[in-house]
Short mmCIF file of C-alpha atoms in Angstrom, two decimals:
data_model
loop_
_atom_site.label_atom_id
_atom_site.label_comp_id
_atom_site.label_asym_id
_atom_site.label_seq_id
_atom_site.Cartn_x
_atom_site.Cartn_y
_atom_site.Cartn_z
CA MET A 289 119.46 189.39 55.76
CA SER A 290 119.62 188.73 52.05
CA ALA A 291 117.37 190.43 49.57
CA LEU A 292 114.01 188.93 48.55
CA LEU A 293 115.07 189.10 44.93
CA SER A 294 118.46 189.88 43.51
CA LEU A 295 119.74 189.99 39.97
CA THR A 296 123.44 190.01 39.17
CA GLY A 297 124.81 190.58 35.68
CA VAL A 298 121.62 189.35 34.01
CA THR A 299 121.54 189.43 30.22
CA ALA A 300 118.70 188.39 27.96
CA PHE A 301 118.21 188.09 24.23
CA TYR A 302 115.32 188.00 21.80
CA GLY A 303 116.86 185.99 19.00
CA ALA A 304 120.03 187.86 18.12
CA ILE A 305 118.93 191.09 19.75
CA GLN A 306 120.31 191.75 23.19
CA ALA A 307 117.57 193.22 25.35
CA LEU A 308 119.29 193.24 28.75
CA ARG A 309 122.98 194.03 29.26
CA GLY A 310 124.17 192.97 32.67
CA ILE A 311 121.42 194.02 35.05
CA ASP A 312 122.18 194.28 38.77
CA LEU A 313 119.11 194.87 40.86
CA THR A 314 117.84 194.00 44.31
CA VAL A 315 114.43 194.09 45.88
CA GLU A 316 114.20 193.92 49.67
CA LYS A 317 111.27 192.45 51.52
CA GLY A 318 108.43 194.94 51.99
CA GLU A 319 109.73 197.43 49.44
CA ILE A 320 108.11 199.03 46.46
CA VAL A 321 110.79 199.26 43.80
CA THR A 322 110.14 200.91 40.50
CA LEU A 323 111.85 200.56 37.20
CA ILE A 324 111.48 203.51 34.88
CA GLY A 325 112.69 204.03 31.37
CA ALA A 326 111.64 204.88 27.85
CA ASN A 327 109.82 202.60 25.44
CA GLY A 328 112.01 199.71 24.37
CA ALA A 329 114.49 200.16 27.20
CA GLY A 330 113.91 196.55 28.28
CA LYS A 331 111.64 197.07 31.27
CA SER A 332 109.10 194.44 30.32
CA THR A 333 111.83 192.07 29.21
CA LEU A 334 113.38 192.39 32.65
CA MET A 335 110.05 191.51 34.27
CA MET A 336 109.62 188.50 32.01
CA THR A 337 113.22 187.38 32.49
CA ILE A 338 112.66 187.26 36.25
CA CYS A 339 109.83 184.85 35.42
CA GLY A 340 112.05 182.77 33.16
CA SER A 341 110.57 183.75 29.80
CA PRO A 342 112.94 184.51 28.09
CA ARG A 343 115.48 182.79 30.28
CA ALA A 344 118.50 184.86 31.33
CA ARG A 345 121.49 183.93 29.20
CA ASP A 346 124.15 185.08 31.68
CA GLY A 347 124.05 186.21 35.25
CA GLN A 348 122.09 185.01 38.20
CA ILE A 349 118.59 185.53 39.58
CA VAL A 350 118.20 184.63 43.22
CA HIS A 351 114.86 184.54 45.00
CA GLU A 352 114.79 183.95 48.77
CA GLY A 353 118.25 182.43 48.64
CA GLN A 354 117.40 180.09 45.80
CA ASP A 355 119.02 180.41 42.38
CA ILE A 356 116.04 180.38 39.99
CA THR A 357 117.89 181.50 36.86
CA ALA A 358 117.34 178.31 34.89
CA TRP A 359 113.94 177.36 36.30
CA PRO A 360 110.90 176.92 34.06
CA THR A 361 108.33 179.70 34.31
CA HIS A 362 105.59 177.78 36.08
CA LEU A 363 107.92 176.66 38.89
CA ILE A 364 109.16 180.22 39.42
CA MET A 365 105.58 181.43 39.68
CA ARG A 366 104.86 178.79 42.30
CA ARG A 367 107.31 180.56 44.64
CA ARG A 368 104.59 183.10 45.43
CA ILE A 369 105.75 185.46 42.73
CA ALA A 370 102.92 186.90 40.66
CA GLN A 371 102.94 189.12 37.61
CA ALA A 372 100.36 191.43 36.10
CA PRO A 373 102.09 191.53 32.74
CA GLU A 374 102.38 194.03 29.93
CA GLY A 375 99.18 194.22 27.91
CA ARG A 376 97.21 192.78 30.87
CA ARG A 377 96.71 189.42 29.15
CA ILE A 378 93.22 188.87 30.49
CA PHE A 379 91.56 185.65 29.37
CA ASN A 380 89.04 187.33 27.10
CA ARG A 381 86.63 184.45 26.77
CA MET A 382 86.49 183.69 30.47
CA THR A 383 84.36 185.45 33.03
CA VAL A 384 85.86 187.79 35.60
CA HIS A 385 85.28 185.09 38.19
CA GLU A 386 87.09 182.46 36.13
CA ASN A 387 89.97 184.82 35.46
CA LEU A 388 90.37 185.36 39.19
CA LEU A 389 90.15 181.63 39.90
CA MET A 390 92.93 181.07 37.37
CA GLY A 391 95.07 183.35 39.50
CA ALA A 392 94.51 181.08 42.49
CA GLU A 393 95.58 178.04 40.50
CA VAL A 394 99.17 178.29 41.78
CA ALA A 395 98.09 178.28 45.40
CA GLY A 396 96.36 174.98 44.80
CA ARG A 397 92.97 176.77 44.48
CA THR A 398 92.05 175.93 48.06
CA ASP A 399 90.73 178.99 49.89
CA THR A 400 89.58 181.15 47.02
CA THR A 401 86.91 182.94 49.09
CA ASP A 402 89.46 184.92 51.12
CA GLY A 403 91.33 185.89 47.99
CA LEU A 404 88.15 186.92 46.21
CA ASP A 405 87.07 189.00 49.19
CA GLN A 406 90.40 190.79 49.24
CA VAL A 407 90.26 191.54 45.51
CA PHE A 408 86.66 192.75 45.69
CA THR A 409 87.47 195.03 48.59
CA LEU A 410 90.28 196.58 46.56
CA PHE A 411 88.29 196.75 43.35
CA PRO A 412 84.54 196.72 44.05
CA ARG A 413 83.97 197.24 40.33
CA LEU A 414 85.13 193.69 39.64
CA LYS A 415 82.42 192.33 41.92
CA GLU A 416 79.79 194.05 39.81
CA ARG A 417 81.28 192.50 36.72
CA ILE A 418 81.83 189.03 38.14
CA GLY A 419 79.85 187.12 35.52
CA GLN A 420 81.00 189.22 32.59
CA ARG A 421 83.57 188.03 30.09
CA GLY A 422 87.06 189.49 30.44
CA GLY A 423 87.07 190.72 26.86
CA THR A 424 84.03 192.92 27.41
CA LEU A 425 85.56 194.95 30.26
CA SER A 426 86.90 198.45 29.82
CA GLY A 427 90.65 199.02 29.85
CA GLY A 428 90.70 200.15 33.46
CA GLU A 429 88.59 197.23 34.59
CA GLN A 430 90.87 194.85 32.72
CA GLN A 431 93.83 196.32 34.54
CA MET A 432 92.07 195.84 37.87
CA LEU A 433 91.33 192.29 36.85
CA ALA A 434 94.97 191.67 35.90
CA ILE A 435 96.14 192.94 39.28
CA GLY A 436 93.36 191.12 41.08
CA ARG A 437 94.25 187.89 39.32
CA ALA A 438 97.87 188.30 40.33
CA LEU A 439 96.82 188.87 43.96
CA MET A 440 94.71 185.72 44.01
CA SER A 441 97.82 183.59 44.43
CA ARG A 442 98.63 185.42 47.69
CA PRO A 443 102.02 186.51 46.38
CA THR A 444 104.90 187.79 48.46
CA LEU A 445 106.38 189.49 45.41
CA LEU A 446 104.16 191.25 42.91
CA LEU A 447 105.52 192.26 39.52
CA LEU A 448 103.43 195.00 37.94
CA ASP A 449 104.07 195.98 34.35
CA GLU A 450 102.71 199.40 33.36
CA PRO A 451 99.49 199.34 35.34
CA SER A 452 98.78 202.93 34.29
CA LEU A 453 99.06 202.39 30.54
CA GLY A 454 96.19 203.93 28.65
CA LEU A 455 94.10 204.63 31.73
CA ALA A 456 92.33 207.76 32.88
CA PRO A 457 94.20 209.68 35.64
CA LEU A 458 91.48 208.92 38.16
CA VAL A 459 91.76 205.18 37.56
CA VAL A 460 95.56 205.40 37.74
CA ARG A 461 95.34 207.11 41.11
CA GLN A 462 92.94 204.44 42.31
CA ILE A 463 95.25 201.63 41.22
CA PHE A 464 98.36 203.26 42.67
CA GLY A 465 96.45 203.86 45.90
CA ALA A 466 95.56 200.18 46.01
CA ILE A 467 99.20 199.20 45.54
CA ARG A 468 100.27 201.50 48.37
CA ASP A 469 97.58 200.12 50.68
CA LEU A 470 98.58 196.55 49.97
CA ASN A 471 102.19 197.34 50.66
CA ARG A 472 101.39 199.05 53.94
CA THR A 473 98.82 196.64 55.28
CA THR A 474 100.17 193.29 54.11
CA GLY A 475 103.85 194.08 53.57
CA LEU A 476 103.55 192.99 49.94
CA THR A 477 106.76 193.56 48.02
CA VAL A 478 106.21 195.20 44.65
CA LEU A 479 108.40 195.62 41.61
CA LEU A 480 106.71 198.19 39.43
CA VAL A 481 107.54 199.02 35.84
CA GLU A 482 106.24 202.41 34.75
CA GLN A 483 106.47 205.00 32.07
CA ASN A 484 104.58 207.35 34.31
CA ALA A 485 107.82 208.17 36.16
CA TYR A 486 106.50 210.87 38.44
CA GLN A 487 103.75 208.82 39.99
CA ALA A 488 105.93 205.72 40.15
CA LEU A 489 108.82 207.47 41.89
CA ARG A 490 106.47 209.09 44.40
CA LEU A 491 104.99 205.74 45.23
CA ALA A 492 108.21 203.73 45.36
CA HIS A 493 110.80 203.43 48.09
CA ARG A 494 113.54 202.99 45.53
CA GLY A 495 113.87 203.20 41.81
CA TYR A 496 116.09 202.15 38.94
CA VAL A 497 116.44 203.84 35.58
CA LEU A 498 116.82 201.55 32.61
CA VAL A 499 118.30 202.80 29.35
CA ASN A 500 118.97 200.50 26.42
CA GLY A 501 119.04 197.38 28.54
CA SER A 502 121.37 198.76 31.21
CA ILE A 503 120.70 200.34 34.56
CA THR A 504 122.08 203.85 34.51
CA MET A 505 120.85 205.23 37.80
CA ALA A 506 119.52 203.98 41.10
CA GLY A 507 118.35 205.61 44.27
CA THR A 508 115.41 206.30 46.50
CA GLY A 509 112.28 207.63 44.89
CA ALA A 510 112.83 211.10 46.28
CA GLU A 511 116.49 211.16 45.19
CA LEU A 512 115.66 210.19 41.65
CA LEU A 513 112.82 212.69 41.49
CA ALA A 514 115.28 215.41 42.42
CA ARG A 515 117.87 214.50 39.78
CA PRO A 516 117.89 217.04 36.95
CA GLU A 517 118.60 214.44 34.26
CA ILE A 518 115.57 212.43 35.37
CA ARG A 519 113.43 215.51 35.33
CA ALA A 520 114.65 216.33 31.85
CA ALA A 521 114.28 212.84 30.41
CA TYR A 522 111.18 211.48 32.06
CA LEU A 523 109.24 214.15 33.86
CA GLU A 524 109.03 217.32 31.86
CA GLY A 525 106.45 217.54 29.15
CA GLY A 526 103.31 216.80 31.11
CA HIS A 527 104.08 213.41 32.58
CA THR A 528 102.58 214.41 35.90
CA MET B 294 60.75 160.29 1.67
CA ALA B 295 61.66 156.94 3.17
CA TYR B 296 64.84 156.93 1.15
CA ALA B 297 65.81 160.38 2.39
CA LEU B 298 65.10 159.40 5.98
CA GLN B 299 67.38 156.39 5.61
CA GLN B 300 70.12 158.65 4.24
CA LEU B 301 69.63 161.02 7.14
CA ILE B 302 70.17 158.17 9.61
CA ASN B 303 73.28 157.00 7.78
CA GLY B 304 74.63 160.54 7.47
CA VAL B 305 74.22 161.31 11.14
CA THR B 306 76.00 158.09 12.09
CA LEU B 307 78.93 158.82 9.82
CA GLY B 308 78.95 162.45 10.95
CA MET B 309 79.28 161.37 14.58
CA ILE B 310 82.46 159.46 13.77
CA TYR B 311 83.90 162.42 11.86
CA GLY B 312 82.88 164.73 14.68
CA LEU B 313 84.73 162.68 17.29
CA ILE B 314 87.92 162.79 15.23
CA ALA B 315 87.43 166.48 14.47
CA VAL B 316 87.37 167.30 18.19
CA GLY B 317 90.98 166.12 18.40
CA TYR B 318 92.05 168.36 15.54
CA THR B 319 90.28 171.37 16.92
CA MET B 320 91.57 170.92 20.49
CA VAL B 321 95.18 170.69 19.42
CA TYR B 322 94.78 173.62 17.07
CA GLY B 323 93.13 175.65 19.82
CA ILE B 324 95.95 175.12 22.25
CA ILE B 325 99.11 175.26 20.15
CA GLY B 326 97.86 176.54 16.80
CA MET B 327 99.05 173.49 14.97
CA ILE B 328 97.32 171.00 12.67
CA ASN B 329 98.17 167.56 13.93
CA PHE B 330 98.22 165.65 10.65
CA ALA B 331 99.01 162.41 12.46
CA HIS B 332 95.64 162.55 14.21
CA GLY B 333 93.83 160.60 11.47
CA ASP B 334 96.40 157.87 11.84
CA VAL B 335 95.85 157.71 15.59
CA PHE B 336 92.22 157.03 14.67
CA MET B 337 93.42 154.22 12.40
CA VAL B 338 95.68 152.84 15.14
CA GLY B 339 92.68 153.00 17.47
CA SER B 340 90.60 150.84 15.16
CA PHE B 341 93.44 148.32 14.83
CA LEU B 342 93.82 148.23 18.60
CA SER B 343 90.08 147.54 18.83
CA LEU B 344 90.39 144.70 16.34
CA ILE B 345 93.32 143.20 18.23
CA ALA B 346 91.46 143.48 21.51
CA LEU B 347 88.28 141.92 20.14
CA LEU B 348 90.16 138.97 18.65
CA GLY B 349 92.23 138.62 21.79
CA LEU B 350 89.18 138.61 24.02
CA ALA B 351 87.48 136.07 21.77
CA ALA B 352 90.57 133.86 22.01
CA LEU B 353 90.46 134.19 25.77
CA GLY B 354 86.92 132.88 25.66
CA ILE B 355 85.08 136.01 26.75
CA THR B 356 81.71 135.60 25.11
CA SER B 357 79.69 138.34 26.78
CA VAL B 358 79.33 140.95 24.05
CA PRO B 359 78.84 144.03 26.27
CA LEU B 360 81.81 143.06 28.44
CA ALA B 361 84.02 142.43 25.41
CA LEU B 362 83.04 145.76 23.86
CA ALA B 363 83.63 147.70 27.05
CA LEU B 364 87.03 146.11 27.59
CA THR B 365 87.95 146.75 23.97
CA LEU B 366 86.95 150.37 24.20
CA ILE B 367 89.00 150.91 27.35
CA PHE B 368 91.99 149.09 25.89
CA ALA B 369 91.90 150.95 22.57
CA ALA B 370 91.37 154.37 24.14
CA GLY B 371 94.08 153.75 26.73
CA ILE B 372 96.76 152.59 24.33
CA ALA B 373 95.86 155.25 21.76
CA ALA B 374 96.15 157.87 24.51
CA LEU B 375 99.68 156.59 25.09
CA TYR B 376 100.33 156.99 21.36
CA GLY B 377 99.04 160.55 21.52
CA TRP B 378 101.27 161.37 24.47
CA THR B 379 104.32 159.82 22.82
CA ILE B 380 103.75 161.54 19.49
CA GLU B 381 103.60 164.94 21.15
CA ARG B 382 106.63 164.20 23.29
CA VAL B 383 108.76 162.85 20.46
CA ALA B 384 107.68 164.76 17.39
CA TYR B 385 106.24 168.10 18.49
CA ARG B 386 107.58 169.23 21.83
CA PRO B 387 111.25 169.40 20.74
CA LEU B 388 110.12 171.70 17.92
CA ARG B 389 108.14 174.11 20.06
CA GLY B 390 109.50 177.60 19.61
CA SER B 391 110.92 176.60 16.25
CA PHE B 392 109.54 178.05 13.00
CA ARG B 393 105.83 177.55 12.43
CA LEU B 394 106.03 174.93 9.71
CA ALA B 395 108.42 172.66 11.60
CA PRO B 396 105.83 170.81 13.72
CA LEU B 397 103.55 170.59 10.69
CA ILE B 398 106.20 168.77 8.69
CA SER B 399 106.97 166.63 11.70
CA ALA B 400 103.27 165.76 11.90
CA ILE B 401 103.20 164.62 8.29
CA GLY B 402 106.26 162.49 8.99
CA MET B 403 104.55 161.02 12.04
CA SER B 404 101.48 160.23 9.94
CA ILE B 405 103.57 158.34 7.38
CA THR B 406 105.44 156.56 10.16
CA LEU B 407 102.24 155.32 11.77
CA GLN B 408 100.81 154.16 8.45
CA ASN B 409 103.93 152.24 7.59
CA PHE B 410 104.23 150.84 11.07
CA VAL B 411 100.73 149.39 10.89
CA GLN B 412 101.22 148.25 7.31
CA VAL B 413 104.37 146.35 8.23
CA SER B 414 103.21 144.97 11.55
CA GLN B 415 99.60 144.13 10.61
CA GLY B 416 99.87 143.56 6.87
CA ALA B 417 98.54 145.64 4.03
CA ARG B 418 95.38 143.64 3.34
CA VAL B 419 91.98 144.76 4.58
CA LYS B 420 90.94 143.19 7.87
CA PRO B 421 87.32 142.12 8.01
CA ILE B 422 85.42 141.43 11.21
CA GLU B 423 82.06 139.77 11.75
CA ALA B 424 79.18 141.98 12.75
CA ILE B 425 79.23 142.02 16.54
CA ILE B 426 76.00 143.90 17.06
CA PRO B 427 73.77 142.65 14.26
CA GLY B 428 70.15 143.58 13.65
CA GLY B 429 68.17 146.67 14.30
CA ILE B 430 64.69 148.02 14.07
CA GLN B 431 62.56 148.83 11.10
CA ILE B 432 61.14 152.32 11.43
CA MET B 433 58.87 152.39 8.41
CA ASP B 434 58.19 150.62 5.18
CA GLN B 435 57.20 152.63 2.16
CA GLY B 436 56.54 150.96 -1.15
CA GLY B 437 58.86 148.08 -0.38
CA PHE B 438 61.67 150.34 0.86
CA ALA B 439 62.35 149.60 4.48
CA VAL B 440 63.92 152.30 6.60
CA ARG B 441 66.20 150.57 9.06
CA LEU B 442 67.93 151.84 12.12
CA SER B 443 70.54 149.35 13.22
CA TRP B 444 71.49 148.79 16.85
CA MET B 445 74.97 149.73 15.82
CA GLN B 446 73.84 153.12 14.57
CA ILE B 447 71.96 153.75 17.78
CA ALA B 448 75.04 152.71 19.75
CA ILE B 449 77.27 155.07 17.77
CA VAL B 450 74.99 158.04 18.32
CA VAL B 451 74.49 157.27 22.01
CA ILE B 452 78.18 156.67 22.72
CA THR B 453 79.25 159.79 20.82
CA MET B 454 76.66 162.00 22.46
CA SER B 455 77.52 160.78 25.94
CA ILE B 456 81.26 161.16 25.40
CA LEU B 457 80.77 164.65 24.02
CA GLY B 458 78.49 165.46 26.95
CA ILE B 459 81.09 164.35 29.49
CA PHE B 460 83.78 166.14 27.55
CA THR B 461 81.84 169.42 27.36
CA TRP B 462 81.22 169.24 31.11
CA LEU B 463 84.93 168.62 31.65
CA VAL B 464 85.97 171.62 29.60
CA THR B 465 83.39 174.12 30.80
CA LYS B 466 82.82 173.18 34.44
CA THR B 467 85.93 171.63 35.99
CA PRO B 468 89.18 173.28 37.14
CA LEU B 469 91.01 171.04 34.67
CA GLY B 470 88.89 172.37 31.82
CA ARG B 471 89.44 175.92 33.00
CA THR B 472 93.17 175.35 32.88
CA MET B 473 92.85 173.95 29.38
CA ARG B 474 90.83 176.95 28.24
CA ALA B 475 93.36 179.30 29.80
CA CYS B 476 96.16 177.60 27.90
CA GLU B 477 94.09 177.77 24.74
CA GLN B 478 93.58 181.52 25.13
CA ASP B 479 97.05 182.56 26.25
CA LEU B 480 99.72 179.94 26.79
CA LYS B 481 102.28 182.39 28.11
CA MET B 482 99.91 183.95 30.63
CA ALA B 483 98.91 180.48 31.80
CA SER B 484 102.54 179.70 32.56
CA LEU B 485 102.81 183.02 34.42
CA LEU B 486 100.01 181.73 36.64
CA GLY B 487 102.08 178.72 37.56
CA ILE B 488 100.47 176.30 35.15
CA ASP B 489 102.68 173.60 33.70
CA THR B 490 101.69 174.27 30.11
CA ASP B 491 103.65 171.31 28.75
CA ARG B 492 101.54 169.05 30.92
CA THR B 493 98.31 170.63 29.71
CA ILE B 494 99.41 170.27 26.09
CA SER B 495 100.26 166.60 26.67
CA LEU B 496 96.86 166.12 28.24
CA THR B 497 95.20 167.65 25.19
CA PHE B 498 96.93 165.15 22.95
CA VAL B 499 96.02 162.30 25.27
CA ILE B 500 92.33 163.23 25.30
CA GLY B 501 92.26 163.84 21.53
CA ALA B 502 93.88 160.46 20.86
CA ALA B 503 91.47 158.65 23.18
CA LEU B 504 88.50 160.23 21.39
CA ALA B 505 89.99 159.26 18.03
CA ALA B 506 90.36 155.68 19.28
CA VAL B 507 86.69 155.64 20.27
CA ALA B 508 85.89 156.78 16.73
CA GLY B 509 88.19 154.07 15.36
CA PHE B 510 86.43 151.47 17.51
CA MET B 511 83.03 152.50 16.18
CA PHE B 512 84.30 152.67 12.62
CA LEU B 513 85.50 149.09 12.90
CA LEU B 514 82.19 147.86 14.28
CA TYR B 515 80.12 149.89 11.82
CA TYR B 516 81.92 149.10 8.58
CA GLY B 517 83.45 145.78 9.56
CA VAL B 518 86.58 146.32 7.48
CA ILE B 519 89.68 148.36 8.16
CA ASP B 520 93.11 148.76 6.65
CA PHE B 521 96.18 150.83 7.38
CA TYR B 522 95.04 153.60 5.06
CA ILE B 523 91.65 154.52 6.60
CA GLY B 524 93.29 157.16 8.76
CA PHE B 525 94.22 159.32 5.83
CA ILE B 526 90.78 159.76 4.28
CA ALA B 527 88.95 159.92 7.60
CA GLY B 528 91.58 162.32 8.90
CA VAL B 529 91.22 164.69 5.98
CA LYS B 530 87.42 164.57 6.27
CA ALA B 531 87.51 165.22 9.99
CA PHE B 532 89.97 168.04 9.47
CA THR B 533 87.56 169.49 6.91
CA ALA B 534 84.80 169.13 9.48
CA ALA B 535 86.86 171.00 12.06
CA VAL B 536 87.55 173.85 9.63
CA LEU B 537 83.95 173.91 8.43
CA GLY B 538 82.64 174.19 11.99
CA GLY B 539 85.26 176.78 12.88
CA ILE B 540 88.63 175.46 13.95
CA GLY B 541 89.22 175.89 17.65
CA SER B 542 85.52 175.51 18.46
CA LEU B 543 84.44 172.24 20.09
CA PRO B 544 80.73 172.40 19.22
CA GLY B 545 81.86 173.52 15.76
CA ALA B 546 83.84 170.32 15.32
CA VAL B 547 80.80 168.18 16.04
CA LEU B 548 78.55 170.31 13.85
CA GLY B 549 81.12 170.24 11.04
CA GLY B 550 81.39 166.47 11.39
CA LEU B 551 77.64 166.07 11.11
CA LEU B 552 77.50 168.31 8.04
CA ILE B 553 80.32 166.50 6.28
CA GLY B 554 78.69 163.15 7.08
CA LEU B 555 75.34 164.32 5.77
CA ILE B 556 76.77 165.94 2.64
CA GLU B 557 78.74 162.84 1.82
CA VAL B 558 75.84 160.44 2.34
CA PHE B 559 73.24 162.54 0.52
CA TRP B 560 75.54 163.22 -2.38
CA SER B 561 76.29 159.51 -2.72
CA ALA B 562 72.60 158.69 -2.56
CA TYR B 563 71.30 161.23 -5.06
CA PHE B 564 74.23 162.03 -7.35
CA SER B 565 77.26 159.84 -7.52
CA VAL B 566 79.27 157.85 -5.06
CA GLU B 567 82.47 158.55 -6.97
CA TYR B 568 82.25 162.28 -6.38
CA LYS B 569 81.19 162.27 -2.72
CA ASP B 570 84.59 163.53 -1.54
CA VAL B 571 84.53 166.25 -4.17
CA ALA B 572 81.17 167.40 -2.81
CA ALA B 573 82.44 167.53 0.76
CA PHE B 574 85.57 169.46 -0.14
CA ALA B 575 83.73 171.79 -2.54
CA ILE B 576 81.45 172.82 0.32
CA LEU B 577 84.54 173.44 2.41
CA ILE B 578 85.94 175.77 -0.23
CA VAL B 579 82.68 177.68 -0.50
CA VAL B 580 82.45 178.05 3.27
CA LEU B 581 86.03 179.22 3.53
CA ILE B 582 85.47 181.87 0.88
CA PHE B 583 82.34 183.30 2.45
CA MET B 584 82.92 182.46 6.12
CA PRO B 585 86.67 182.23 6.62
CA THR B 586 86.32 181.47 10.34
CA GLY B 587 83.91 178.58 9.79
CA ILE B 588 80.36 178.30 11.01
CA LEU B 589 80.93 178.64 14.75
CA GLY B 590 84.42 180.07 14.63
CA ARG B 591 85.02 183.51 16.00
CA ALA B 592 86.97 186.30 14.46
CA GLU B 593 89.69 187.25 16.91
CA VAL B 594 88.82 190.60 18.41
CA GLU B 595 91.47 191.84 20.78
CA LYS B 596 90.85 194.76 23.06
CA VAL B 597 94.00 196.73 23.64
#
């Protein structure tokens, strides 16, 4: 059986600057795959390139057997791929409820009640804030909202970009716990970008290490955690 | 007192027309951060389309005034909407992602194109039209000065208010409006949610152009004369209104339109007609110095 998502030799540019240099990566159905790396390594660019913004210049992105490399963003996202992007990108002047409904837009906004129930079960805090504007939420709540919004489309592949950024450890644990639960109970496939390498590798089935736009290492979460160079580069110095 | 009341009525009427045009400026700015300088000319095209429709309907022998007006309004708004769609498709979309000034320059080019197109195809002379809704009511009479409220003025206020009412409902309450607001707040995120942002942008231009055509229709009926150049002045005024009210804000556009209309009319009545535009633009400068975001505009506060 072919992979849910596979990238071969993908390159991407921002203007003249090359951000991705021939990425090969696969995500199997039901996996949690993490992508770790330092600031500016190209992690977020990789997430956005999968979604067609920026479009890959070379290489191929295949999703469920379909080459989506040259597709426009909105059509890619209609293949039940959802992203909670870098910086959360909450609609600040919309209520929590409206933000969540926007997430269901792809699915044709039919049965939003089920989706809302699922999100509120995961993040009860959002239910309390339902009428509040996105911009007035705390950072952690905004992150929950970003993930909740992504889940509203009932995705089969969830792309999560730095869900732990700037959040208190307790909130991070809560969010990572939610991701694990979703993966176990619904078989949701997750591609997770993280700077918090320790937590990400413990959560993930497999991981990739991205350095300067290239993948330098790959392996299972446990394997990568055991590698001395990973420990030296990403784990030591209080990243736990 | 009576004189001032009359000016108030005239100012509100004029302000409504400016407000309708300003909505188009503010919507387009809100969604793609661009000033559509051709918008005033779409207004002008709308008033020419209304004129053509009215004359055409008269030639066809349709004598019922309400029917003729309704058909004219639909025709003008429909064709102008097509203009709006085409302008965006031809002049702005290919430049998206280009440097910031590119679509602005393209818009100025589009404005000149429309003016010249109408000048060549319709002639440069002013086009007069007979009053279609004559008469009105006399509200009061003070020392020989009669305060009059014409049916036309009532019609303008009623039509504008109802269109703005429908429009506000559309933007705030419907899924379509929610999509538009999402695109206005974060175009890239909207596309990540599977929204065809190009389609939403097109729709914004279509709605803006239709509203401008309604304004053009009312301008024609109210003043009775139009020429190919009315779009420039009205466009600049409406743009001023949009900035004054806070560009990007829909209620701001209407409020700004009303203020510009009132300022212009009162200045003409009490000081000098020649300097009415100076007054309007001077107020704009003062507002921009002390309230850079306009009256109802919001300073962008981003939570990181």
